[in-house]
XYZ file of C-alpha atoms in Angstrom:
428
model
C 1.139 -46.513 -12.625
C 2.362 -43.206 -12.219
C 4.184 -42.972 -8.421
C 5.293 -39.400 -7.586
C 8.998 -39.860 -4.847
C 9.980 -36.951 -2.963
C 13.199 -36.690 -2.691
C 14.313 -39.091 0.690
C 17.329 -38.033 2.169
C 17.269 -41.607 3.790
C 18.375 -43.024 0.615
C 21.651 -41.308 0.248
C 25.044 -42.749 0.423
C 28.483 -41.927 0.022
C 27.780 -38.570 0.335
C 30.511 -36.672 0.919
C 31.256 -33.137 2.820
C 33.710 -31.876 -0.147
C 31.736 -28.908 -1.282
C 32.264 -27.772 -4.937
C 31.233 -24.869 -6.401
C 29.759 -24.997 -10.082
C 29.222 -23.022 -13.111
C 26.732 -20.341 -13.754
C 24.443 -22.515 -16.490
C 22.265 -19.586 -17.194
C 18.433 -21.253 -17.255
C 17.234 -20.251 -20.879
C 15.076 -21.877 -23.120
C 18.302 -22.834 -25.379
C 20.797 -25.377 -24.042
C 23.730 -26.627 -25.319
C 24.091 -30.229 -25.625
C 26.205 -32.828 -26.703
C 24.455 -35.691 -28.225
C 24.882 -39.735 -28.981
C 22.757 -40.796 -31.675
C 21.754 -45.131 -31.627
C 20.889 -47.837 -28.879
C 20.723 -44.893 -26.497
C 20.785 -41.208 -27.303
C 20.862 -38.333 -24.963
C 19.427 -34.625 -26.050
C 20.553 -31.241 -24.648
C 18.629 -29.415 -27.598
C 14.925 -29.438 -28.464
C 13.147 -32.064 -30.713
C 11.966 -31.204 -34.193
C 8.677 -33.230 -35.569
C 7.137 -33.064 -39.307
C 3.679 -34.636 -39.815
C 1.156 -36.206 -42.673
C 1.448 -39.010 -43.205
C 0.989 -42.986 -41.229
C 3.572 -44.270 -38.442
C 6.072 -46.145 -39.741
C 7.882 -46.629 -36.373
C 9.594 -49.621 -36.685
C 10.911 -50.008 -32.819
C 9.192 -48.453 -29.645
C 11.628 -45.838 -29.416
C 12.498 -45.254 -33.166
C 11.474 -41.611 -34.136
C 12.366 -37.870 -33.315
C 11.857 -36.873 -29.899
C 11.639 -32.622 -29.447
C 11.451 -31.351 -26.030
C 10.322 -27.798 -25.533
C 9.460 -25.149 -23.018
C 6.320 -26.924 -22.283
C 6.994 -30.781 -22.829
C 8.105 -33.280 -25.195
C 6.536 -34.835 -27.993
C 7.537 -37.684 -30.280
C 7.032 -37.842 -34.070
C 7.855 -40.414 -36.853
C 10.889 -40.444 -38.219
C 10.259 -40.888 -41.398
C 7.008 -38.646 -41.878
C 7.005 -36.372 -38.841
C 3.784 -37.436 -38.152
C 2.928 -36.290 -34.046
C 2.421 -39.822 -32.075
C 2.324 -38.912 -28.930
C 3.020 -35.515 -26.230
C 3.157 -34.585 -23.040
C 2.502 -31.276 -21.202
C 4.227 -30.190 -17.913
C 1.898 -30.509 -15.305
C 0.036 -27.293 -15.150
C 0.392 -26.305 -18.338
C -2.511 -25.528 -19.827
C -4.915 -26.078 -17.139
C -3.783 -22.933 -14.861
C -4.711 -20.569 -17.521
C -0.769 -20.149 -19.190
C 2.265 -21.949 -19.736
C 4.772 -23.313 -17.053
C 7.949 -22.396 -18.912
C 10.575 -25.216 -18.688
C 13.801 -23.018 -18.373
C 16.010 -26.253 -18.607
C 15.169 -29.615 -19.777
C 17.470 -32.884 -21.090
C 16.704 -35.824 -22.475
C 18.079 -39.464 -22.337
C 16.053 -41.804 -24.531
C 16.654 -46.085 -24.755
C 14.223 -48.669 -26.422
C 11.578 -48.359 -24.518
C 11.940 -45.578 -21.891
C 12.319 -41.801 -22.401
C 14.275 -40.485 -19.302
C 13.902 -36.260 -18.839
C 15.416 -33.928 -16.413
C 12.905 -30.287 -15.913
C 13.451 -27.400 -14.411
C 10.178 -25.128 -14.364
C 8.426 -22.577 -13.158
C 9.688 -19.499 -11.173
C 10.158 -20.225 -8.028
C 11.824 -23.116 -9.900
C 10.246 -26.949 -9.203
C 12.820 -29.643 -10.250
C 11.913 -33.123 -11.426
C 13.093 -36.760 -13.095
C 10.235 -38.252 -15.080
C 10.392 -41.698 -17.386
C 7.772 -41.781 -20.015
C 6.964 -45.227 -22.007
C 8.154 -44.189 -25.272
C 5.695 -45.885 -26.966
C 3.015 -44.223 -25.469
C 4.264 -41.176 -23.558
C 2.280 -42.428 -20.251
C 4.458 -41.130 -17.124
C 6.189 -44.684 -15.730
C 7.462 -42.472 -12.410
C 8.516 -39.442 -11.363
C 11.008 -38.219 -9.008
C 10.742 -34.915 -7.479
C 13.104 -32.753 -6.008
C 12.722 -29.982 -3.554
C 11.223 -26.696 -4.125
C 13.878 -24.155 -6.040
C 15.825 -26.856 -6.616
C 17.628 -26.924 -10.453
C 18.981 -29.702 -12.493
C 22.062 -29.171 -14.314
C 22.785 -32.609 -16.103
C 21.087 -35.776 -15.941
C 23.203 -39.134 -17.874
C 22.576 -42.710 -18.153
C 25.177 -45.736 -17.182
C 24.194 -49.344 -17.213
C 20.612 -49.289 -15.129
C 21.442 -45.758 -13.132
C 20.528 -42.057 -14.246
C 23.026 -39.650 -12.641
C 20.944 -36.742 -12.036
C 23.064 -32.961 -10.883
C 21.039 -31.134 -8.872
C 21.579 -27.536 -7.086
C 19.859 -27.080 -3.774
C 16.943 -25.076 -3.256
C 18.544 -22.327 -0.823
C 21.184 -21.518 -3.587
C 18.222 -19.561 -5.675
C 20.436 -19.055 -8.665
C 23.419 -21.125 -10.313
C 26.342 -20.002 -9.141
C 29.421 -18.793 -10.888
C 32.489 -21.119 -10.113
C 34.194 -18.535 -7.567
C 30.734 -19.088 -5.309
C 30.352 -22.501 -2.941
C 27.592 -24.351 -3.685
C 26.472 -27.796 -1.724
C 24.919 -29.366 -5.085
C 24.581 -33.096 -4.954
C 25.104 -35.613 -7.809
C 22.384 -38.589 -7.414
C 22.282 -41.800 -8.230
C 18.911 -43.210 -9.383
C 17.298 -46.478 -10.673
C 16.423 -46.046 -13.706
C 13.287 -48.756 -13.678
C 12.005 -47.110 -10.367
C 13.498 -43.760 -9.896
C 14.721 -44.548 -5.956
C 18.234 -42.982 -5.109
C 20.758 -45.115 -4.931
C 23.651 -43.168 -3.584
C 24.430 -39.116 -4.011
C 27.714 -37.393 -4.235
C 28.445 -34.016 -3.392
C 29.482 -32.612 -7.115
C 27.716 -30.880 -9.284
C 27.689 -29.433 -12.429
C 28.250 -30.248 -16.033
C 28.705 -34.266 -15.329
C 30.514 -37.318 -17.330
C 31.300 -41.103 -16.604
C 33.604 -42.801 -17.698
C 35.104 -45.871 -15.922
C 33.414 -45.629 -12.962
C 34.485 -41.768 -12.309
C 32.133 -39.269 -12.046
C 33.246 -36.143 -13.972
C 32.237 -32.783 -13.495
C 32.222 -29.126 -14.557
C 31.311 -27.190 -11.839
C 33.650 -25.575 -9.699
C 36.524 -26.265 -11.693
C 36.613 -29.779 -12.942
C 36.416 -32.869 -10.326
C 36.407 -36.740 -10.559
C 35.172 -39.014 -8.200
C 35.851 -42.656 -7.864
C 31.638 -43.837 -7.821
C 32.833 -46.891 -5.993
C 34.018 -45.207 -3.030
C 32.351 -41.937 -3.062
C 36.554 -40.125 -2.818
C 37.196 -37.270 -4.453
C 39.910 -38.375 -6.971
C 41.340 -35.471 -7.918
C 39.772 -31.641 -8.380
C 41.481 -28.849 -10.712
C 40.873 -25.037 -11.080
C 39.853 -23.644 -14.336
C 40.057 -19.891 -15.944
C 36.429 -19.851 -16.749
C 33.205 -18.504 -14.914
C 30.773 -20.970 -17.013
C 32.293 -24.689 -17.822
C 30.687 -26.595 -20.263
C 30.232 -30.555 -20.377
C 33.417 -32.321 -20.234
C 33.951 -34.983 -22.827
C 36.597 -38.119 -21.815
C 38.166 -39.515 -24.787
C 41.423 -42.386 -24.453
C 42.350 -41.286 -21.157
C 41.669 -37.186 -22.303
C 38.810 -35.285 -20.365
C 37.985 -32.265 -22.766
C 35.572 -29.064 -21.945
C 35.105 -25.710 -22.968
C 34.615 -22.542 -20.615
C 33.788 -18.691 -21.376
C 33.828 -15.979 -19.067
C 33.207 -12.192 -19.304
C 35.845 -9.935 -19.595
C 34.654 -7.265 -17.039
C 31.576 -6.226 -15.718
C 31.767 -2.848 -18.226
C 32.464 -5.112 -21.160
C 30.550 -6.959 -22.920
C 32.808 -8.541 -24.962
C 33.155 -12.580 -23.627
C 36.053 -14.663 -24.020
C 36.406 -18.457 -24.851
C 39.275 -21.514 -24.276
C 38.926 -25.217 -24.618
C 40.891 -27.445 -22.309
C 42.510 -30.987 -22.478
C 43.537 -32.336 -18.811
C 44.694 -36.023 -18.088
C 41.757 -38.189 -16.954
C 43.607 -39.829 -14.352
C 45.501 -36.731 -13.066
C 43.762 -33.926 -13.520
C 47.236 -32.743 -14.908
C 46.510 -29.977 -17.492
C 47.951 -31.067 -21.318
C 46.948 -28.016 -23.075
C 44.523 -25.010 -23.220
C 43.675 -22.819 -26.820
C 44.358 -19.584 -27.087
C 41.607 -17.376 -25.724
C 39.014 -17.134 -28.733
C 37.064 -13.301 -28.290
C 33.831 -12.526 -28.705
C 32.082 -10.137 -31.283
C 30.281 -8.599 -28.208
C 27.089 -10.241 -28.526
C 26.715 -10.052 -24.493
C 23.250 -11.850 -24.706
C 24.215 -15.315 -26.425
C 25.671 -18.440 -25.184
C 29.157 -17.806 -26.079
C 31.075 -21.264 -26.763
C 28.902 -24.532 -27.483
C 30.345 -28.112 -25.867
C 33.099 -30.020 -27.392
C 32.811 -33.013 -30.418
C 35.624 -35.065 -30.022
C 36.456 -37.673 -33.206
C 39.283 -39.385 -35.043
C 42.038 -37.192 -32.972
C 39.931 -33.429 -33.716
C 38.349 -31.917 -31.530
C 35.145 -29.343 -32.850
C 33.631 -26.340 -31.029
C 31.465 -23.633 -31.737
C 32.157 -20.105 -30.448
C 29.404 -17.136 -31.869
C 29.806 -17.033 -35.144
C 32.775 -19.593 -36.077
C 33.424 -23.448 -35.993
C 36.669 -24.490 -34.806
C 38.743 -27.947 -35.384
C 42.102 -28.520 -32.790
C 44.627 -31.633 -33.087
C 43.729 -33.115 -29.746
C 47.392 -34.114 -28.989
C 49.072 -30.611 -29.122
C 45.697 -28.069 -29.212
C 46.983 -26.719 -32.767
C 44.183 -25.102 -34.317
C 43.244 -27.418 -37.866
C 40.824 -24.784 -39.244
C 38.240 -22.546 -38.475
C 34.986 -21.253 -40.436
C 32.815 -18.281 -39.759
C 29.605 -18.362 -40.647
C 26.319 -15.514 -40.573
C 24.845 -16.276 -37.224
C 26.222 -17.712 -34.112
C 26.216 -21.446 -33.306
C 24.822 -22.737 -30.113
C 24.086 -26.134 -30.403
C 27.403 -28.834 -30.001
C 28.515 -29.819 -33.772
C 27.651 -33.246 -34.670
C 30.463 -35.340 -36.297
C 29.000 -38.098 -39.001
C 30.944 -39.987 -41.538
C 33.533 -37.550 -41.856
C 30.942 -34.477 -42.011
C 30.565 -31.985 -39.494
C 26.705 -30.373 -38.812
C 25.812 -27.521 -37.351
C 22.551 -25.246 -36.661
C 22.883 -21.696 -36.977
C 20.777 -19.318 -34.918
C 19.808 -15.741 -36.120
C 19.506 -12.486 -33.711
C 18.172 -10.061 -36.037
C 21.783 -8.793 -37.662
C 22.392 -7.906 -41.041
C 22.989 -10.876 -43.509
C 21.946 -13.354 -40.603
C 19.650 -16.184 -41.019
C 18.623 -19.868 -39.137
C 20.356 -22.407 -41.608
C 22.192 -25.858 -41.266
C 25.468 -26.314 -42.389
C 27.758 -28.983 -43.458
C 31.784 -29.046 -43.776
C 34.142 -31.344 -44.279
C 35.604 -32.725 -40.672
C 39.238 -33.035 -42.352
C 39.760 -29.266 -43.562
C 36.488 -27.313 -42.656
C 35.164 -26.522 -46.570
C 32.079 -25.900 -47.203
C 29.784 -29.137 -48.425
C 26.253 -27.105 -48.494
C 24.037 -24.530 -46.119
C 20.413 -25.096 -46.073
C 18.208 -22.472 -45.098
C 15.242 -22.448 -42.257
C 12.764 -20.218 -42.113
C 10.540 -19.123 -38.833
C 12.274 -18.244 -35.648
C 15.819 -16.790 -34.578
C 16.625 -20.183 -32.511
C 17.653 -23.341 -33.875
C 18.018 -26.192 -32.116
C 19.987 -29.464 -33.203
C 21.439 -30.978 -35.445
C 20.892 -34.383 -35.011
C 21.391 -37.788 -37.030
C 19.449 -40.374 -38.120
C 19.095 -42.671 -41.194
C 20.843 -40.374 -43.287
C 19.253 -37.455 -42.105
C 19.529 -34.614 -40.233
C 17.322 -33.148 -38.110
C 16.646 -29.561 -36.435
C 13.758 -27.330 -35.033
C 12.370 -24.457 -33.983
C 8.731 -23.771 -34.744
C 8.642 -25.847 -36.712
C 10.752 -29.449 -37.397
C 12.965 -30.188 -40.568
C 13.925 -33.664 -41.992
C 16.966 -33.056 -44.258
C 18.814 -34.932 -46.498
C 22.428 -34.991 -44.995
C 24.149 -35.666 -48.644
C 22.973 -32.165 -49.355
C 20.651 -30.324 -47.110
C 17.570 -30.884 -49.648
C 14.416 -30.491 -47.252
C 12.068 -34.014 -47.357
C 9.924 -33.007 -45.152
C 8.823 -30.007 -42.714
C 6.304 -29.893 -39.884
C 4.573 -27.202 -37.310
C 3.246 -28.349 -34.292
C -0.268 -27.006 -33.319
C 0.107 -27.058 -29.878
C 0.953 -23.271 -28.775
C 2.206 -24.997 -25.455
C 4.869 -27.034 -27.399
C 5.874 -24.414 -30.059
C 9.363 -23.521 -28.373
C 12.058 -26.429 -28.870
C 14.822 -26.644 -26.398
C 16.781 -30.308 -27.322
C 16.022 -33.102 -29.829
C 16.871 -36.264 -30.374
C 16.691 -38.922 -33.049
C 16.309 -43.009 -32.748
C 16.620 -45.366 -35.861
């Protein structure tokens, strides 16, 4: 049965009056996430889908899961084939689309859990779909011009990072911002308990991390404010906590009259908050327009970024850069780090010699193991990993071999209302 909550203030606990302010996370159709492919996998890009042939599903959540500027919609993994999708409400039936200008996903066996923000003024919501199915289990709404930031999964709980209605835009981290951090059940979508963070979030040990202004932890136990630490960026992305390490990256504008943007990633002590190191300041080729610097990968002691038009490796002990590679487009999405083999999706903005492609390197020394091309679209959204392949989208969804970027198969939704991919996801 579908059960609509508003948003009951009568729920909260351990909310706290420690106001933090939070990173401008500007709401476009293209999102940067980071991204756990298996039992549970959680998307901050768009889904891709392919289609032909029967189901071979073998699990209720096994299969590709895109979500777009108008919904999300769920496809075999293995053919592509379209099983199920679901439209924003009011889209189509008020005569247009309801763009979703930000939109994660968080997918387990048999639920898919997705955080929207649509619509201008903005409406922000929670909604759990039966991934078999796509039939709306609840939905959680939050006030009017409200705007989710970050939504993650821990044991039964979604932590969901909301910014209040009256704050009209996303604020840059030198602005104060009362954004809340809730606590929800993830069978019935009730608040639990709220905390008075927002941002960029991560939990790890029972601390709440989060980007916003600056980087705070949280105990979730007691609701206190463990420790908070200032950060030379206007825009933090999602922190990453790794053997006692939280890492992030951050990008900020050099002045108003430039449009050049400059990058650093950071490494601070997870306990502390004690800064360990910070990279030199990458620069910008003065794209003002594009995301700058995507979210960290951190494996096997390297840590992998993307910043424009280059992929970056660090030692995570000292913040030595390993290696870097340029390539012709920028990169967006966060690398994904398989077997050794790093993946990326490369966007296209109309320059000379650009073109959407994914590309794989090797993790250890950054050479060159293939580039496949993809055609339609200057946005691509992905990678992600599944049964030995890698997936990406934009209009249309690409299943591809990840020994060597051969395409098996390729598929364009006909649904113009789900034709724009923002995250995707892929289940085994």
């Amino acid at each position: 049965r579908n059960a609509e909550k508003e948003h009951p203030r009568t729920h909260e606990v351990f909310t706290h009056q420690y106001s933090l302010a939070h990173r401008f996370m500007p709401l476009v159709a293209v999102l940067v996430v980071a991204l756990i492919v298996g039992s549970m996998a959680w998307v901050f890009t768009l889904a891709r889908h392919g289609g032909g042939n029967p189901a071979t599903s073998g699990t209720a959540s096994s299969g590709v899961y895109v979500g777009t500027d108008g919904g999300i919609y769920h496809t075999d993994i293995q053919t592509g084939k379209i099983l199920w999708q679901y439209l924003v409400p009011g889209t189509p039936s008020n005569g247009g689309k309801v763009p979703i200008s930000a939109l994660k996903l968080v997918v387990t066996h048999e639920t898919v859990y997705a955080a929207v923000t649509v619509g201008h003024p903005t409406k922000a919501f929670l909604l759990a779909l039966d991934a078999a199915t796509g039939h709306v289990r609840w939905q959680h709404s939050f006030a009017n011009g409200s705007s989710l930031t970050d939504m993650v999964m821990v044991s039964n709980l979604l932590y969901a990072s909301v910014i209040p209605p009256h704050t009209g835009v996303m604020p840059t981290s030198n602005q104060l911002s009362d954004g809340v951090t809730y606590a929800l059940q993830s069978t019935t979508g009730d608040i639990s308990a709220s905390y008075a963070v927002t941002g960029n979030i991560a939990i790890v040990n029972q601390v709440l991390y989060a980007t916003g202004n600056g980087i705070s932890a949280i105990n979730l136990t007691t609701g206190r404010l463990l420790w908070h630490a200032s950060v030379n960026g206007e825009h933090l992305q999602s922190p990453i906590v790794v053997n006692g390490t939280l890492y992030t990256s951050a990008w900020f504008s050099l002045d108003q009259n430039n449009p050049n943007r400059a990058g650093f990633v950071y490494a601070f002590d997870a306990q502390t908050g004690t800064k360990i190191w910070q990279s030199p300041r990458m620069n910008s080729s003065g794209k003002a327009n594009l995301p700058t610097i995507t979210n960290v990968t951190v494996t096997n002691a390297v840590l992998y970024v993307g910043f424009q038009n280059q992929l970056l490796a660090y030692d995570t002990q000292s913040g030595h850069l390993l290696w870097n590679q340029k390539v012709n487009g920028s990169i967006q999405q966060t690398p994904l780090v398989v077997e050794g083999v790093v993946y990326v999706a490369i966007s296209a903005y109309g320059q000379t010699g650009e073109a959407c492609a994914v590309a794989a390197f090797q993790a250890q020394n950054g050479r060159t193991l293939w580039t496949s091309q993809i055609d339609g679209g200057n946005v691509l959204t992905g990678p992600t990993f599944a049964q030995g392949m890698v997936y990406v989208a934009n209009v249309t969804t690409y299943a591809l071999k990840a020994t060597n970027g051969a395409n098996v198969w390729q598929a364009t939704i006909n649904n113009p209302y789900l034709s724009d991919p923002l995250m995707i996801t892929a289940i085994a």
